[in-house]
């Protein structure tokens, strides 16, 4: 299993500090934002301490290949109503692809976007042209479109919608990130994880599943809310999440926790330990 968590990155040590945190949580993988997720302001690539991070990881037989990058939230390729938002989103995504490649990370997770009021068909068409415009000829990373909870006007709440996006870009440079909280909130019952995975395989293809976000959910099945909960404290529950983490078909896929902090403290070391040992401990 390749289990890890979201980790922040900040000055002065940037990626070096992130991977030190990752190792301290006993994580095999991690996910970072290359700057604040709400905005597009980014420090230059040469300040990120990428070389130092790789040297540090080498001691543990790991590399920047075990890092997943998450694109900033303000990218919205589905917005057909505001041409400036769309153009800025393409520009931001292209920059983030370059940063992901510079880090040496294989995957960039991206929220497909919200169609605002234009309808999902128009939104998805816009996402496809945005992706095609942003993709680089020499690009190495795979952009992983995340499954969405379907709050507001989010596109990508069904496997069919995600397939339309993958088809639209001819399955080039593209994959999917499955978020357990989001699919649960979108109405997929993870108590039947085998059948959800079969459905994913039938509609999208398991080969395109590149990253899993493992989160519990504060809300009931199909609630379309998107509020993450700590492992074992929500509506999905520990047993299901633990069986997903140990699923043989997911053994090579980075599984990333994005659960909330407890008393301003990251809970990841405990949650990783619980999932590895299959033994739930109440940490709240
Ligand atoms: Fe996300
Ligand atoms: Fe997520
Ligand atoms: Zn979420």
Short mmCIF file of C-alpha atoms in Angstrom, two decimals, residues 7-18 33-35 47-48:
data_model
loop_
_atom_site.label_atom_id
_atom_site.label_comp_id
_atom_site.label_asym_id
_atom_site.label_seq_id
_atom_site.Cartn_x
_atom_site.Cartn_y
_atom_site.Cartn_z
CA UNK A 7 1.03 18.23 3.74
CA UNK A 8 1.46 21.99 3.70
CA UNK A 9 4.41 23.68 2.06
CA UNK A 10 5.69 27.03 3.23
CA UNK A 11 8.71 29.27 3.54
CA UNK A 12 11.58 29.01 4.25
CA UNK A 13 12.18 25.32 3.57
CA UNK A 14 9.24 24.56 1.26
CA UNK A 15 9.41 21.06 -0.24
CA UNK A 16 12.25 19.95 2.05
CA UNK A 17 10.09 20.62 5.13
CA UNK A 18 7.09 18.95 3.45
CA UNK A 33 -0.24 22.57 -2.93
CA UNK A 34 2.61 24.54 -4.49
CA UNK A 35 1.23 27.70 -2.77
CA UNK A 47 13.17 28.56 -4.26
CA UNK A 48 11.23 25.34 -3.55
#
